[in-house]
Amino acid sequence: MAATLLDVAPGGRLTLDGTTRNAAGVGVPVQLGLDELGTALHEVTFVVVDLETTGGSPTGSEITEIGAVKVRGGEVLGEFQTLVNPGVAVPPMITVLTGITTAMVMAAPPVTEVLPAFLEFAGLDRGSVLVAHNARFDVGFLRHAAERMGLPWPRPAVVDTVALARRVVTRDEAPNHKLSTLAGLFATEVTPDHRALHDARATVDVLHALLGRLAPLGVTHLEDLHTAADPVPSGRRRKAGMADGLPSGPGVYQFLGPRGEVLYVGTAVDLRRRVRQYFTAAEKRARIGEMLDIATSVRPIPCATALEAQVRELRLIAELDPPYNRRSRRPDRRPWLRLTDEAFPRLSVVRNLPAAELGSAIGPFHSRAAATAALEALQEAVALRRCSPRLPVRPSPTAAACALAEMGRCGAPCTGAQDRTAYEVALAPARGALGTELDPVVEVLRARISALAAQQRYEEAATERDRLRALVQGARRAQRLRPLVTTPELLAARRADDGGWELVLVRYGRLAGVAVSPARTDPTSVMDALLATAEQVAASDHACGAAPVEETELLAGWLEQDGVRLVRVGEGGMPLAWPVRGAARHAVPGRG
């Protein structure tokens, strides 16, 4: 049995720039696969390839020669070389450059025979890393040929020696980063001459020379090579050793300053990999870059599951208030939207909502501006009074109606023109929206937005759209959290990747404990131990429950995953379900 209980604390292709290239050559961010993480460079199999072609574009030109060298740990494992029949005449300018003539390739096999043989030699689907000088050119031709033949492209990790050279070879050493220039600089055994195998052999020597220069900068593993071309300061990259010895499982990490103070708290599914990335990838956030330059060590807190790590992170940030973490200073005072408790209720934004009113209010909102926008949306859909004075049951004889009443936007209960019964009828859609039925209000607001757009009053339509979005988001959040914060105890399980079970115990919206039951064992004893030893949580008198709303939302997200099973649900809470006519049915386009 492996169990962990939480502390009761307060509160296309991989390239060196970290992108994959789509068919248009546009960079799209990607992440290294798990099989590529933490591999020392001397253990990596590199396949260095070079192509000769009839032109510069794979859509209008053909391959005429493929040369490749497979190396690992400085040792050559094999070579591959063949001319390729392009099916067209070799242009004279290509013949002048490469020495390859049409007569030379006429008897050569076509690419349909060569490419499968090359892919088998390279073993790109078995973890080999593809290397080329100006890799976009060579990989583009190979991938295009595979697509034309209907062959699946293995999407290997790709290293471009041009990008590496730009990182460590200065203009003082070489006027450019061409293969011939680098070959002369590093005195390669083979001189490149625009023949595929010769150029591939020269690229091997260039690769090894570049890796030798990168090693003192902390580039010692494949994951480091992935970001080696990023503009990371040398002093920061040398700190990558802080990640050495950290566990590779989920957990929380704390960057510590010179006096042992906690500078920053983060979470990761792989502690060692995530911490190392801080020192090997370009950091776009200036504050975090400043923190990394100050940090002297990292303190890991291993966790049983990723969910536990996320919750621990939230609680530690609330407890320690690290200077480089950004967070809400008063997460317990986020605004809610509710009706006032009086004879003629009106909509009101409040900071503290009693637990007893949870079923008749929406929120909490991220800001007062969002809560105000939701209030204005409801006021547009429902003819409620907007004046702030508390109205008596019997109106004053001297009371006068306001402009909203004259426009038909209010029934004027202040003058007696609308009694309590009539006002309650008008109030019903608002009560429904603050509860579980948002449909009537959404229909009214969408009709208003459409009418404004039809009149080409687009700015007003956009304002109404943003107000509707705020209302829907606030209602969705309330409807999502109500069941969790009112349920005394909930035990759920999810099958882990290794065949075991992740067990999560929630009490009044707070994570009371987690445990992991190993594969091929009965989880009953682990569940019993978890129930007996987990944190005891009392019901809260606040609508947010016994935990900050961010924690409860993490739990809701985990419970909503496919494959999660409810093992035990205590009595007394709201049903664990979305309302049929609730906010989850509605999506409002525009800025999120």
Coordinates of C-alpha atoms in Angstrom, one line a residue:
M1 CA 0.0 0.0 0.0
A2 CA 1.2 3.5 -0.8
A3 CA -0.7 6.3 0.8
T4 CA -0.1 10.0 1.1
L5 CA -2.1 12.4 3.3
L6 CA -2.1 16.1 2.7
D7 CA -0.7 18.5 5.3
V8 CA -3.3 20.6 7.0
A9 CA -1.8 23.9 5.9
P10 CA -3.8 27.1 6.0
G11 CA -5.3 28.6 3.1
G12 CA 5.3 17.7 -38.2
R13 CA 8.8 17.5 -36.3
L14 CA 10.7 18.5 -33.3
T15 CA 13.3 21.2 -33.9
L16 CA 15.7 23.0 -31.7
D17 CA 13.4 25.9 -31.2
G18 CA 10.8 23.6 -29.7
T19 CA 8.3 23.6 -32.7
T20 CA 6.9 21.2 -35.2
R21 CA 6.5 22.2 -38.8
N22 CA 3.2 21.8 -40.4
A23 CA 2.7 21.4 -44.2
A24 CA 3.0 25.1 -44.7
G25 CA 6.3 25.2 -42.7
V26 CA 4.7 27.1 -39.9
G27 CA 6.0 26.4 -36.4
V28 CA 3.7 24.8 -33.9
P29 CA 4.8 24.3 -30.2
V30 CA 5.2 20.6 -29.2
Q31 CA 6.6 18.7 -26.3
L32 CA 9.1 15.9 -26.1
G33 CA 7.7 12.4 -25.8
L34 CA 8.2 10.5 -22.6
D35 CA 10.6 8.2 -24.3
E36 CA 12.9 11.1 -25.1
L37 CA 13.2 12.5 -21.6
G38 CA 16.3 12.2 -19.5
T39 CA 18.5 10.4 -22.1
A40 CA 22.2 11.2 -21.9
L41 CA 23.5 12.4 -25.2
H42 CA 26.1 9.5 -25.4
E43 CA 23.1 7.1 -25.3
V44 CA 21.2 8.7 -28.1
T45 CA 21.3 7.2 -31.6
F46 CA 21.7 10.0 -34.1
V47 CA 21.0 9.5 -37.8
V48 CA 22.8 12.2 -39.7
V49 CA 21.2 12.6 -43.2
D50 CA 21.9 14.6 -46.3
L51 CA 20.0 14.8 -49.6
E52 CA 20.8 15.9 -53.1
T53 CA 17.8 17.0 -55.1
T54 CA 16.8 18.5 -58.4
G55 CA 15.7 21.8 -56.8
G56 CA 14.9 23.6 -53.6
S57 CA 11.2 22.8 -53.0
P58 CA 9.8 19.3 -52.2
T59 CA 6.6 20.2 -54.1
G60 CA 8.3 20.8 -57.4
S61 CA 11.6 18.9 -57.1
E62 CA 12.8 15.3 -56.6
I63 CA 15.4 13.5 -54.5
T64 CA 18.5 12.4 -56.5
E65 CA 20.7 11.0 -53.7
I66 CA 20.4 10.0 -50.0
G67 CA 23.3 9.6 -47.7
A68 CA 23.1 8.9 -43.9
V69 CA 25.4 7.9 -41.0
K70 CA 24.1 6.3 -37.8
V71 CA 26.2 7.1 -34.8
R72 CA 25.9 6.6 -31.0
G73 CA 28.4 7.7 -28.4
G74 CA 30.9 8.8 -31.1
E75 CA 30.8 5.4 -32.8
V76 CA 29.6 4.9 -36.3
L77 CA 26.9 2.1 -36.3
G78 CA 26.2 2.1 -40.0
E79 CA 26.0 4.1 -43.3
F80 CA 23.4 4.4 -46.0
Q81 CA 24.0 5.7 -49.5
T82 CA 22.1 5.4 -52.8
L83 CA 21.4 7.4 -55.9
V84 CA 17.7 7.9 -56.6
N85 CA 16.0 8.0 -59.9
P86 CA 14.0 11.3 -59.8
G87 CA 11.9 10.4 -62.9
V88 CA 13.0 13.7 -64.5
A89 CA 16.1 15.0 -66.0
V90 CA 18.7 16.5 -63.6
P91 CA 19.0 20.2 -64.3
P92 CA 22.4 21.3 -65.6
M93 CA 22.9 23.7 -62.7
I94 CA 22.4 20.8 -60.3
T95 CA 24.9 18.7 -62.2
V96 CA 27.5 21.5 -62.0
L97 CA 26.9 21.8 -58.2
T98 CA 26.8 18.1 -57.3
G99 CA 28.3 16.2 -60.3
I100 CA 25.2 14.1 -60.5
T101 CA 24.0 13.6 -64.1
T102 CA 20.8 12.3 -65.6
A103 CA 22.8 9.3 -66.9
M104 CA 24.0 8.4 -63.4
V105 CA 20.5 8.2 -61.9
M106 CA 18.7 6.5 -64.8
A107 CA 19.6 3.0 -63.5
A108 CA 19.0 4.0 -59.8
P109 CA 16.0 2.8 -57.9
P110 CA 13.0 5.2 -57.5
V111 CA 12.2 6.9 -54.2
T112 CA 9.3 4.4 -53.7
E113 CA 12.0 1.7 -53.1
V114 CA 14.6 3.9 -51.5
L115 CA 12.6 5.6 -48.8
P116 CA 11.3 2.5 -47.1
A117 CA 14.8 1.2 -47.0
F118 CA 16.1 4.4 -45.5
L119 CA 13.4 4.5 -42.8
E120 CA 14.2 1.0 -41.8
F121 CA 17.9 1.8 -41.6
A122 CA 17.2 5.0 -39.6
G123 CA 14.9 3.4 -37.1
L124 CA 13.2 6.8 -36.5
D125 CA 10.1 5.0 -35.1
R126 CA 12.3 3.4 -32.5
G127 CA 13.7 6.5 -30.9
S128 CA 16.5 7.6 -33.3
V129 CA 17.1 11.3 -33.6
L130 CA 17.3 12.7 -37.1
V131 CA 20.2 15.2 -37.7
A132 CA 20.8 17.4 -40.7
H133 CA 22.4 20.7 -41.6
N134 CA 19.5 23.0 -42.5
A135 CA 17.2 20.2 -41.4
R136 CA 14.1 21.9 -42.7
F137 CA 15.2 21.2 -46.2
D138 CA 16.1 17.6 -45.9
V139 CA 13.3 16.6 -43.6
G140 CA 10.8 18.5 -45.8
F141 CA 11.8 16.4 -48.8
L142 CA 11.6 13.1 -46.8
R143 CA 8.3 13.9 -45.3
H144 CA 6.8 15.0 -48.6
A145 CA 7.9 11.8 -50.3
A146 CA 6.4 9.7 -47.5
E147 CA 3.1 11.5 -47.8
R148 CA 3.0 11.0 -51.5
M149 CA 3.6 7.3 -51.0
G150 CA 1.0 7.0 -48.2
L151 CA 3.7 6.0 -45.7
P152 CA 3.2 7.2 -42.1
W153 CA 5.9 9.8 -41.2
P154 CA 7.4 8.7 -37.8
R155 CA 7.7 12.4 -36.5
P156 CA 11.2 11.9 -35.0
A157 CA 13.0 14.4 -32.9
V158 CA 15.1 16.5 -35.3
V159 CA 18.3 18.3 -34.6
D160 CA 19.5 21.1 -36.9
T161 CA 23.2 21.7 -36.8
V162 CA 22.7 25.1 -38.3
A163 CA 20.7 26.1 -35.2
L164 CA 23.3 24.6 -32.9
A165 CA 26.1 26.4 -34.7
R166 CA 24.3 29.8 -34.3
R167 CA 24.3 29.2 -30.6
V168 CA 28.0 28.5 -30.1
V169 CA 29.9 29.6 -33.2
T170 CA 30.5 33.4 -33.3
R171 CA 31.0 35.6 -36.3
D172 CA 34.6 36.1 -35.1
E173 CA 35.3 32.4 -35.7
A174 CA 33.3 31.9 -38.9
P175 CA 31.7 34.4 -41.4
N176 CA 28.7 32.1 -41.7
H177 CA 27.3 28.8 -40.6
K178 CA 27.4 26.9 -43.9
L179 CA 28.5 23.2 -43.7
S180 CA 31.7 23.9 -45.7
T181 CA 32.6 26.8 -43.4
L182 CA 32.0 24.7 -40.2
A183 CA 33.9 21.8 -41.7
G184 CA 36.9 24.0 -42.2
L185 CA 36.6 25.4 -38.7
F186 CA 36.4 22.0 -37.0
A187 CA 38.8 20.3 -39.4
T188 CA 36.4 17.4 -40.3
E189 CA 37.9 14.2 -41.7
V190 CA 35.7 14.5 -44.8
T191 CA 35.4 17.6 -46.9
P192 CA 31.8 18.3 -47.9
D193 CA 31.4 18.3 -51.7
H194 CA 27.6 18.3 -52.3
R195 CA 27.5 14.5 -52.4
A196 CA 25.1 13.1 -49.9
L197 CA 27.3 10.6 -48.0
H198 CA 30.3 12.9 -47.9
D199 CA 28.2 15.7 -46.6
A200 CA 26.6 13.5 -44.0
R201 CA 30.0 12.3 -42.8
A202 CA 31.2 15.9 -42.5
T203 CA 28.0 16.8 -40.6
V204 CA 28.7 14.0 -38.1
D205 CA 32.0 15.6 -37.2
V206 CA 30.4 19.1 -37.0
L207 CA 27.7 17.7 -34.7
H208 CA 30.2 16.2 -32.3
A209 CA 32.2 19.4 -32.2
L210 CA 29.1 21.4 -31.5
L211 CA 28.0 19.0 -28.7
G212 CA 31.5 19.4 -27.2
R213 CA 31.0 23.2 -27.0
L214 CA 27.5 22.8 -25.6
A215 CA 28.4 20.4 -22.8
P216 CA 30.0 23.1 -20.5
L217 CA 26.7 25.1 -20.9
G218 CA 24.8 22.2 -19.3
V219 CA 23.6 20.5 -22.6
T220 CA 24.3 16.9 -21.6
H221 CA 20.9 15.2 -22.2
L222 CA 18.5 15.0 -25.1
E223 CA 16.0 17.2 -23.3
D224 CA 18.7 19.9 -23.1
L225 CA 19.5 19.6 -26.8
H226 CA 15.8 20.3 -27.4
T227 CA 16.3 23.8 -26.2
A228 CA 20.0 24.3 -26.9
A229 CA 19.3 26.9 -29.5
D230 CA 17.2 29.0 -27.1
P231 CA 18.8 32.2 -25.9
V232 CA 19.4 31.0 -22.3
P233 CA 22.1 32.9 -20.4
S234 CA 25.1 30.7 -19.9
G235 CA 25.1 31.3 -16.1
R236 CA 21.6 30.2 -15.8
R237 CA 22.0 27.1 -18.0
R238 CA 24.9 26.0 -15.8
K239 CA 22.4 25.8 -12.9
A240 CA 20.6 22.9 -14.6
G241 CA 22.5 20.7 -12.1
M242 CA 20.0 21.7 -9.5
A243 CA 17.7 19.2 -11.1
D244 CA 20.1 16.3 -10.6
G245 CA 18.9 13.9 -8.1
L246 CA 15.3 15.1 -8.1
P247 CA 12.6 12.4 -8.4
S248 CA 10.9 12.0 -11.7
G249 CA 7.4 11.6 -10.3
P250 CA 4.7 14.2 -9.5
G251 CA 5.2 16.7 -6.8
V252 CA 5.8 20.3 -5.8
Y253 CA 9.1 22.1 -6.1
Q254 CA 10.3 25.2 -4.2
F255 CA 13.1 27.4 -5.5
L256 CA 15.1 28.7 -2.5
G257 CA 17.1 31.8 -2.2
P258 CA 20.6 32.4 -0.6
R259 CA 19.1 32.5 2.9
G260 CA 16.9 29.4 2.4
E261 CA 13.8 31.6 1.8
V262 CA 11.2 30.2 -0.6
L263 CA 11.2 32.3 -3.8
Y264 CA 8.7 30.4 -5.9
V265 CA 6.5 27.3 -5.6
G266 CA 5.4 25.2 -8.6
T267 CA 4.0 21.8 -9.5
A268 CA 5.0 19.2 -12.0
V269 CA 4.1 15.7 -13.1
D270 CA 7.9 15.0 -13.5
L271 CA 9.9 17.1 -11.0
R272 CA 13.3 16.5 -12.4
R273 CA 12.3 17.3 -16.0
R274 CA 10.3 20.4 -15.1
V275 CA 13.0 22.0 -12.9
R276 CA 15.6 21.3 -15.5
Q277 CA 13.5 23.0 -18.2
Y278 CA 13.8 26.3 -16.2
F279 CA 17.5 26.3 -16.9
T280 CA 17.6 24.9 -20.4
A281 CA 14.6 26.7 -22.1
A282 CA 14.3 30.4 -22.8
E283 CA 12.2 32.0 -20.0
K284 CA 9.8 34.6 -21.4
R285 CA 8.7 35.9 -18.0
A286 CA 11.1 38.5 -16.7
R287 CA 10.1 37.9 -13.0
I288 CA 10.8 34.2 -13.3
G289 CA 14.1 34.9 -15.0
E290 CA 15.1 37.1 -12.2
M291 CA 14.1 34.4 -9.7
L292 CA 16.2 31.8 -11.4
D293 CA 19.2 34.0 -11.3
I294 CA 18.8 34.4 -7.5
A295 CA 17.9 30.8 -6.7
T296 CA 20.6 28.7 -5.1
S297 CA 18.7 25.3 -4.7
V298 CA 15.5 23.5 -5.2
R299 CA 13.5 21.7 -2.5
P300 CA 11.3 18.8 -3.9
I301 CA 8.1 17.6 -2.2
P302 CA 7.2 14.3 -3.9
C303 CA 3.5 13.5 -4.1
A304 CA 1.5 10.3 -4.8
T305 CA -0.5 11.8 -7.6
A306 CA -0.5 14.9 -9.9
L307 CA -3.8 16.0 -8.2
E308 CA -2.2 16.0 -4.7
A309 CA 0.7 18.0 -6.1
Q310 CA -1.6 20.7 -7.6
V311 CA -3.5 21.0 -4.3
R312 CA -0.2 21.1 -2.3
E313 CA 1.0 23.9 -4.5
L314 CA -2.1 26.0 -3.9
R315 CA -1.9 25.6 -0.1
L316 CA 1.8 26.3 0.0
I317 CA 1.5 29.5 -2.0
A318 CA -1.3 30.6 0.3
E319 CA 0.8 29.7 3.4
L320 CA 4.2 31.0 2.3
D321 CA 3.2 33.8 -0.1
P322 CA 6.4 33.5 -2.2
P323 CA 7.5 36.8 -3.7
Y324 CA 7.6 35.4 -7.3
N325 CA 4.2 33.7 -7.3
R326 CA 1.2 35.7 -8.6
R327 CA -2.0 34.9 -6.7
S328 CA -5.1 36.6 -5.3
R329 CA -4.4 38.1 -1.9
R330 CA -8.0 37.4 -0.7
P331 CA -9.4 34.4 -2.5
D332 CA -12.0 34.1 0.3
R333 CA -13.5 37.5 -0.5
R334 CA -14.4 37.0 -4.2
P335 CA -17.7 38.5 -5.2
W336 CA -21.1 36.7 -5.6
L337 CA -24.3 37.8 -7.2
R338 CA -27.5 37.4 -5.2
L339 CA -30.9 38.9 -4.4
T340 CA -31.3 41.1 -1.3
D341 CA -33.5 39.9 1.5
E342 CA -36.4 42.4 1.6
A343 CA -40.0 42.8 0.5
F344 CA -39.0 43.9 -3.1
P345 CA -35.6 42.2 -3.7
R346 CA -33.0 43.6 -6.0
L347 CA -29.8 42.2 -7.4
S348 CA -26.6 42.8 -5.4
V349 CA -22.9 42.0 -5.5
V350 CA -21.6 40.8 -2.2
R351 CA -18.1 39.7 -0.9
N352 CA -19.2 37.2 1.7
L353 CA -22.0 34.7 1.0
P354 CA -23.4 32.5 3.8
A355 CA -23.5 28.8 3.0
A356 CA -27.2 28.8 3.5
E357 CA -27.6 31.0 0.4
L358 CA -25.4 28.8 -1.9
G359 CA -28.4 27.5 -3.8
S360 CA -29.7 31.0 -4.7
A361 CA -26.6 32.9 -5.8
I362 CA -24.0 32.6 -8.5
G363 CA -20.2 32.9 -8.3
P364 CA -17.7 33.4 -7.0
F365 CA -16.5 35.6 -9.8
H366 CA -12.8 36.3 -10.4
S367 CA -13.4 40.1 -10.1
R368 CA -16.0 42.6 -9.1
A369 CA -16.1 43.8 -12.7
A370 CA -17.2 40.3 -13.8
A371 CA -19.8 40.2 -11.1
T372 CA -21.1 43.6 -12.1
A373 CA -21.3 42.6 -15.8
A374 CA -23.4 39.5 -14.8
L375 CA -25.7 41.8 -12.7
E376 CA -26.2 44.1 -15.7
A377 CA -27.0 41.1 -17.9
L378 CA -29.7 40.0 -15.5
Q379 CA -31.1 43.5 -15.2
E380 CA -31.4 43.7 -19.0
A381 CA -33.3 40.4 -19.1
V382 CA -35.6 40.9 -16.1
A383 CA -37.6 44.0 -15.2
L384 CA -36.4 44.4 -11.6
R385 CA -36.0 47.6 -9.6
R386 CA -32.4 49.0 -9.6
C387 CA -32.7 51.6 -6.9
S388 CA -30.8 50.9 -3.7
P389 CA -33.2 52.2 -0.9
R390 CA -35.0 49.5 1.0
L391 CA -38.7 49.7 0.0
P392 CA -41.4 49.3 2.6
V393 CA -44.3 46.8 2.0
R394 CA -46.7 49.7 1.8
P395 CA -45.4 52.6 -0.4
S396 CA -45.2 56.2 0.8
P397 CA -48.0 58.4 -0.5
T398 CA -45.4 60.9 -1.7
A399 CA -43.3 58.3 -3.6
A400 CA -42.6 59.1 -7.3
A401 CA -41.6 56.7 -10.1
C402 CA -38.1 56.9 -11.7
A403 CA -37.2 57.1 -15.3
L404 CA -36.9 53.3 -15.6
A405 CA -40.6 52.9 -14.7
E406 CA -41.5 55.5 -17.4
M407 CA -39.6 53.5 -20.0
G408 CA -41.3 50.3 -18.9
R409 CA -38.1 48.8 -17.4
C410 CA -39.5 48.6 -13.9
G411 CA -42.9 48.0 -12.4
A412 CA -42.5 50.8 -9.9
P413 CA -43.2 48.9 -6.6
C414 CA -42.0 52.1 -4.9
T415 CA -45.3 53.8 -5.8
G416 CA -47.6 50.8 -5.4
A417 CA -48.0 50.3 -9.1
Q418 CA -46.7 46.8 -8.6
D419 CA -47.6 44.8 -5.5
R420 CA -45.5 42.0 -4.0
T421 CA -47.3 39.3 -5.9
A422 CA -46.8 40.9 -9.3
Y423 CA -43.2 41.7 -8.4
E424 CA -42.5 38.0 -7.5
V425 CA -43.8 37.0 -11.0
A426 CA -41.4 39.4 -12.6
L427 CA -38.6 38.2 -10.2
A428 CA -39.1 34.5 -11.1
P429 CA -36.6 34.4 -14.1
A430 CA -33.9 36.0 -11.9
R431 CA -34.5 33.5 -9.1
G432 CA -34.2 30.7 -11.7
A433 CA -31.0 32.1 -13.2
L434 CA -29.4 32.3 -9.7
G435 CA -30.5 28.8 -9.1
T436 CA -30.5 26.1 -11.8
E437 CA -32.5 27.4 -14.7
L438 CA -30.7 29.9 -16.9
D439 CA -32.4 29.2 -20.2
P440 CA -35.1 31.9 -20.1
V441 CA -32.6 34.6 -19.3
V442 CA -30.2 33.4 -22.0
E443 CA -32.9 33.4 -24.6
V444 CA -33.9 37.0 -23.9
L445 CA -30.3 38.2 -23.9
R446 CA -29.4 36.4 -27.1
A447 CA -32.4 37.9 -28.8
R448 CA -31.3 41.3 -27.7
I449 CA -27.8 40.8 -29.0
S450 CA -29.2 39.6 -32.4
A451 CA -31.4 42.7 -32.6
L452 CA -28.6 45.0 -31.9
A453 CA -26.4 43.3 -34.5
A454 CA -29.2 43.5 -37.0
Q455 CA -29.3 47.3 -36.4
Q456 CA -25.6 47.4 -36.9
R457 CA -25.1 48.6 -33.3
Y458 CA -22.1 46.3 -33.0
E459 CA -20.4 47.9 -30.0
E460 CA -23.6 47.6 -27.9
A461 CA -24.1 44.0 -29.1
A462 CA -20.5 43.2 -28.0
T463 CA -21.1 44.8 -24.6
E464 CA -24.2 42.6 -24.1
R465 CA -22.3 39.5 -25.3
D466 CA -19.6 40.1 -22.7
R467 CA -22.2 40.6 -20.0
L468 CA -23.9 37.4 -21.0
R469 CA -20.6 35.6 -20.9
A470 CA -19.9 36.8 -17.4
L471 CA -23.4 35.6 -16.3
V472 CA -23.0 32.2 -17.8
Q473 CA -19.5 31.7 -16.4
G474 CA -20.6 32.7 -12.9
A475 CA -23.6 30.4 -13.0
R476 CA -21.6 27.5 -14.4
R477 CA -19.0 27.9 -11.6
A478 CA -21.7 27.9 -8.9
Q479 CA -23.5 24.9 -10.3
R480 CA -20.3 23.0 -10.7
L481 CA -19.1 23.6 -7.1
R482 CA -22.4 23.4 -5.1
P483 CA -22.5 19.6 -5.0
L484 CA -18.8 19.3 -3.8
V485 CA -18.9 22.0 -1.1
T486 CA -22.1 20.6 0.4
T487 CA -21.2 16.9 0.4
P488 CA -19.8 15.7 3.8
E489 CA -17.7 13.0 2.2
L490 CA -16.9 11.7 -1.3
L491 CA -14.5 8.9 -2.1
A492 CA -13.6 8.4 -5.8
A493 CA -11.2 6.2 -7.7
R494 CA -9.5 6.3 -11.1
R495 CA -7.5 3.6 -12.8
A496 CA -3.8 4.6 -12.9
D497 CA -1.6 4.1 -15.9
D498 CA 0.2 1.2 -14.2
G499 CA -3.1 -0.6 -13.5
G500 CA -3.4 0.4 -9.9
W501 CA -6.0 2.9 -8.5
E502 CA -5.7 6.6 -7.6
L503 CA -8.0 7.2 -4.6
V504 CA -9.3 10.6 -3.7
L505 CA -11.2 11.6 -0.6
V506 CA -13.1 14.9 -0.6
R507 CA -14.9 16.5 2.4
Y508 CA -16.9 19.6 1.9
G509 CA -15.0 20.6 -1.2
R510 CA -11.6 20.1 0.4
L511 CA -9.1 17.4 -0.5
A512 CA -8.9 15.4 2.7
G513 CA -6.4 12.8 1.4
V514 CA -5.2 10.7 -1.5
A515 CA -3.8 7.2 -1.8
V516 CA -2.5 4.9 -4.4
S517 CA -3.5 1.2 -4.5
P518 CA -0.9 -0.9 -6.4
A519 CA -1.8 -2.9 -9.5
R520 CA -3.1 -6.5 -9.0
T521 CA -4.1 -5.9 -5.4
D522 CA -7.5 -5.4 -3.7
P523 CA -7.8 -1.6 -3.1
T524 CA -10.3 -2.2 -0.2
S525 CA -7.7 -2.0 2.5
V526 CA -6.2 1.1 1.1
M527 CA -9.6 2.8 1.0
D528 CA -10.3 1.8 4.6
A529 CA -7.0 3.2 5.7
L530 CA -7.6 6.4 3.8
L531 CA -11.0 6.9 5.3
A532 CA -9.7 6.3 8.8
T533 CA -6.6 8.5 8.6
A534 CA -7.5 11.4 6.3
E535 CA -8.0 14.9 7.5
Q536 CA -11.3 15.6 9.3
V537 CA -13.1 18.5 7.7
A538 CA -16.0 20.4 9.3
A539 CA -18.7 22.0 7.3
S540 CA -18.0 25.7 6.5
D541 CA -20.4 28.5 7.1
H542 CA -19.2 30.2 3.9
A543 CA -20.6 29.3 0.5
C544 CA -17.1 28.4 -0.9
G545 CA -17.0 25.4 1.4
A546 CA -14.0 24.3 3.4
A547 CA -11.3 25.1 0.8
P548 CA -10.5 28.0 -1.5
V549 CA -12.5 27.8 -4.7
E550 CA -9.4 27.0 -6.8
E551 CA -8.9 23.8 -4.8
T552 CA -12.5 22.7 -5.2
E553 CA -12.3 23.5 -8.9
L554 CA -9.2 21.2 -9.2
L555 CA -11.2 18.4 -7.5
A556 CA -14.1 19.0 -9.8
G557 CA -11.9 18.8 -12.9
W558 CA -10.4 15.5 -11.6
L559 CA -13.8 14.0 -10.9
E560 CA -15.1 15.0 -14.4
Q561 CA -12.4 12.9 -16.1
D562 CA -13.3 9.8 -18.0
G563 CA -13.0 6.6 -16.0
V564 CA -13.5 8.2 -12.5
R565 CA -15.7 6.0 -10.3
L566 CA -17.6 7.2 -7.3
V567 CA -17.0 4.7 -4.5
R568 CA -18.7 6.4 -1.7
V569 CA -20.9 9.5 -1.3
G570 CA -22.0 10.8 2.0
E571 CA -25.5 11.9 2.6
G572 CA -26.6 15.5 3.1
G573 CA -25.1 17.2 0.1
M574 CA -26.7 18.4 -3.2
P575 CA -26.9 15.8 -6.0
L576 CA -23.6 15.2 -7.9
A577 CA -25.0 16.3 -11.2
W578 CA -25.4 19.3 -13.6
P579 CA -28.8 20.9 -13.7
V580 CA -30.7 20.0 -16.9
R581 CA -31.3 23.6 -17.8
G582 CA -28.1 24.9 -16.3
A583 CA -25.3 27.1 -17.5
A584 CA -23.1 24.2 -18.9
R585 CA -25.4 24.1 -21.9
H586 CA -24.4 27.5 -23.0
A587 CA -21.2 28.7 -24.7
V588 CA -20.8 32.4 -25.5
P589 CA -18.3 33.2 -28.3
G590 CA -15.8 36.0 -28.2
R591 CA -13.0 36.8 -25.8
G592 CA -12.7 34.1 -23.1

